[in-house]
Each structure stands twice: as C-alpha cells, then as structure tokens.
Amino acid sequence: MERNINPDLLKEYIKTLIATDVVFPGILPRQWGNDFNRMELQVIHFTLKFILKTADPKTKKVLIEAFKKVEEHDLSLHWFLCDFWEAIVPILIKYPYWPTRKSSFQHELN
C-alpha cells in the first residue's frame, strides 16, 4: 500500500470533528453525512505520524510517546487528536509547505 501525506485532509478532520473554531483559515468542515472513509483515515494516520516528527523537541517527545500508545494498543486516532489537537494545530500552521519528494516521505514514515 502506498503511503500518502495530506496535511489538508488532517486539517479537515480536525476542523470537522474536533476544533470547530477557525483554526485553519480556508479549511472548511466536511458536510454532515459525508464521513471520512477508511483510506482517508489511513492517510490522516500517516500524515500525523509524519508531522509529529517536525514538532519542537519537548512537544515532539510527548506527542510521539502518546501516538505510539495509540498504535500499540490499536486505540482510536480520534481520541488521540481530541487530547492533543491544540499541540498539533501550531505544527500544521508553522509548516504550511511540505517537501514534495516522495522518497523523503517514505523514509520518514518507516
């Protein structure tokens, strides 16, 4: 399976289900009844895994440890985002431009 990075999809998920305030200008919440499908949730998962590595060292350690627990215990990504969205939003805002080299994405995700 190819792993894709899509920060806008992660922003849309956060905007739709967690942070109803305007935290990402230009990102609209998803319409009611239009659920995120399994493939989109996988992309959100991989995007989150990638962006957590770009956080400042103190925040990065806490976020990655908590994210590993989600992965190890097959917990819901939704509850992780509910707990940590306020720490993740500044990372997404700070890094609006992502590298386009596919090989670097693959390396970072593995």
Tab-separated table of C-alpha atoms in Angstrom:
chain	number	residue	atom	x	y	z
A	1	MET	CA	0.000	0.000	0.000
A	2	GLU	CA	1.340	3.423	-0.909
A	3	ARG	CA	1.513	5.881	1.948
A	4	ASN	CA	0.361	9.399	1.155
A	5	ILE	CA	0.812	12.593	3.122
A	6	ASN	CA	-2.060	15.072	3.030
A	7	PRO	CA	-1.901	17.856	5.645
A	8	ASP	CA	-5.106	19.425	4.301
A	9	LEU	CA	-7.038	16.209	4.949
A	10	LEU	CA	-5.715	16.145	8.533
A	11	LYS	CA	-6.744	19.793	8.918
A	12	GLU	CA	-10.205	18.984	7.540
A	13	TYR	CA	-10.576	16.107	10.018
A	14	ILE	CA	-9.560	18.299	12.958
A	15	LYS	CA	-11.827	21.108	11.762
A	16	THR	CA	-14.807	18.803	11.218
A	17	LEU	CA	-14.725	16.636	14.316
A	18	ILE	CA	-12.628	18.363	16.968
A	19	ALA	CA	-11.948	22.089	16.637
A	20	THR	CA	-14.988	23.945	15.409
A	21	ASP	CA	-13.294	27.346	15.787
A	22	VAL	CA	-11.416	28.860	12.866
A	23	VAL	CA	-8.007	27.293	13.448
A	24	PHE	CA	-7.195	26.754	9.763
A	25	PRO	CA	-8.319	29.652	7.573
A	26	GLY	CA	-9.621	28.361	4.276
A	27	ILE	CA	-10.276	24.830	5.554
A	28	LEU	CA	-13.978	24.073	5.761
A	29	PRO	CA	-15.539	21.299	7.832
A	30	ARG	CA	-16.878	18.303	5.985
A	31	GLN	CA	-20.606	18.273	5.284
A	32	TRP	CA	-22.848	16.322	7.630
A	33	GLY	CA	-23.295	12.711	6.484
A	34	ASN	CA	-20.094	12.696	4.415
A	35	ASP	CA	-17.922	10.503	6.647
A	36	PHE	CA	-14.191	10.008	6.313
A	37	ASN	CA	-13.622	6.678	4.603
A	38	ARG	CA	-11.054	4.057	5.598
A	39	MET	CA	-8.469	5.183	3.030
A	40	GLU	CA	-8.767	8.808	4.154
A	41	LEU	CA	-8.317	7.744	7.781
A	42	GLN	CA	-5.156	5.858	6.809
A	43	VAL	CA	-3.822	8.952	5.045
A	44	ILE	CA	-4.641	11.030	8.140
A	45	HIS	CA	-2.779	8.490	10.277
A	46	PHE	CA	0.356	8.592	8.091
A	47	THR	CA	0.231	12.384	7.816
A	48	LEU	CA	0.011	12.696	11.571
A	49	LYS	CA	2.895	10.277	12.029
A	50	PHE	CA	4.974	12.414	9.671
A	51	ILE	CA	4.149	15.845	11.095
A	52	LEU	CA	4.741	14.805	14.708
A	53	LYS	CA	8.407	14.426	13.791
A	54	THR	CA	8.542	18.128	12.897
A	55	ALA	CA	7.476	19.375	16.346
A	56	ASP	CA	9.876	21.085	18.708
A	57	PRO	CA	11.855	18.549	20.785
A	58	LYS	CA	9.879	18.908	24.036
A	59	THR	CA	6.468	18.635	22.383
A	60	LYS	CA	7.707	16.001	19.944
A	61	LYS	CA	8.668	13.606	22.719
A	62	VAL	CA	5.274	13.806	24.437
A	63	LEU	CA	3.300	13.540	21.199
A	64	ILE	CA	5.288	10.640	19.788
A	65	GLU	CA	5.097	8.666	23.046
A	66	ALA	CA	1.317	9.152	23.164
A	67	PHE	CA	0.992	8.290	19.468
A	68	LYS	CA	2.981	5.074	19.958
A	69	LYS	CA	0.453	4.026	22.621
A	70	VAL	CA	-2.337	4.583	20.114
A	71	GLU	CA	-0.544	2.361	17.598
A	72	GLU	CA	0.499	-0.333	20.104
A	73	HIS	CA	-2.926	-0.723	21.660
A	74	ASP	CA	-4.941	-0.122	18.484
A	75	LEU	CA	-6.660	2.846	20.108
A	76	SER	CA	-8.763	5.342	18.233
A	77	LEU	CA	-6.860	8.046	16.406
A	78	HIS	CA	-9.840	10.300	17.076
A	79	TRP	CA	-9.262	10.286	20.834
A	80	PHE	CA	-5.563	10.992	20.371
A	81	LEU	CA	-6.460	14.030	18.281
A	82	CYS	CA	-9.066	15.122	20.841
A	83	ASP	CA	-6.388	15.069	23.536
A	84	PHE	CA	-3.592	16.685	21.536
A	85	TRP	CA	-5.168	18.802	18.795
A	86	GLU	CA	-4.122	22.044	20.475
A	87	ALA	CA	-0.466	20.967	20.268
A	88	ILE	CA	-0.825	19.680	16.698
A	89	VAL	CA	-2.504	22.762	15.201
A	90	PRO	CA	0.580	25.011	15.635
A	91	ILE	CA	2.728	22.371	13.935
A	92	LEU	CA	0.388	22.322	10.940
A	93	ILE	CA	0.260	26.125	10.830
A	94	LYS	CA	4.026	26.520	11.226
A	95	TYR	CA	4.808	24.139	8.370
A	96	PRO	CA	2.350	25.002	5.593
A	97	TYR	CA	4.698	23.893	2.811
A	98	TRP	CA	5.681	20.259	2.736
A	99	PRO	CA	8.518	18.712	0.745
A	100	THR	CA	7.315	17.123	-2.441
A	101	ARG	CA	9.930	14.405	-2.719
A	102	LYS	CA	8.100	11.116	-2.360
A	103	SER	CA	11.243	9.272	-1.258
A	104	SER	CA	11.625	11.534	1.775
A	105	PHE	CA	8.025	10.782	2.793
A	106	GLN	CA	8.638	7.048	2.511
A	107	HIS	CA	11.808	7.326	4.617
A	108	GLU	CA	10.139	9.405	7.311
A	109	LEU	CA	7.159	7.063	7.598
A	110	ASN	CA	9.161	3.887	8.024
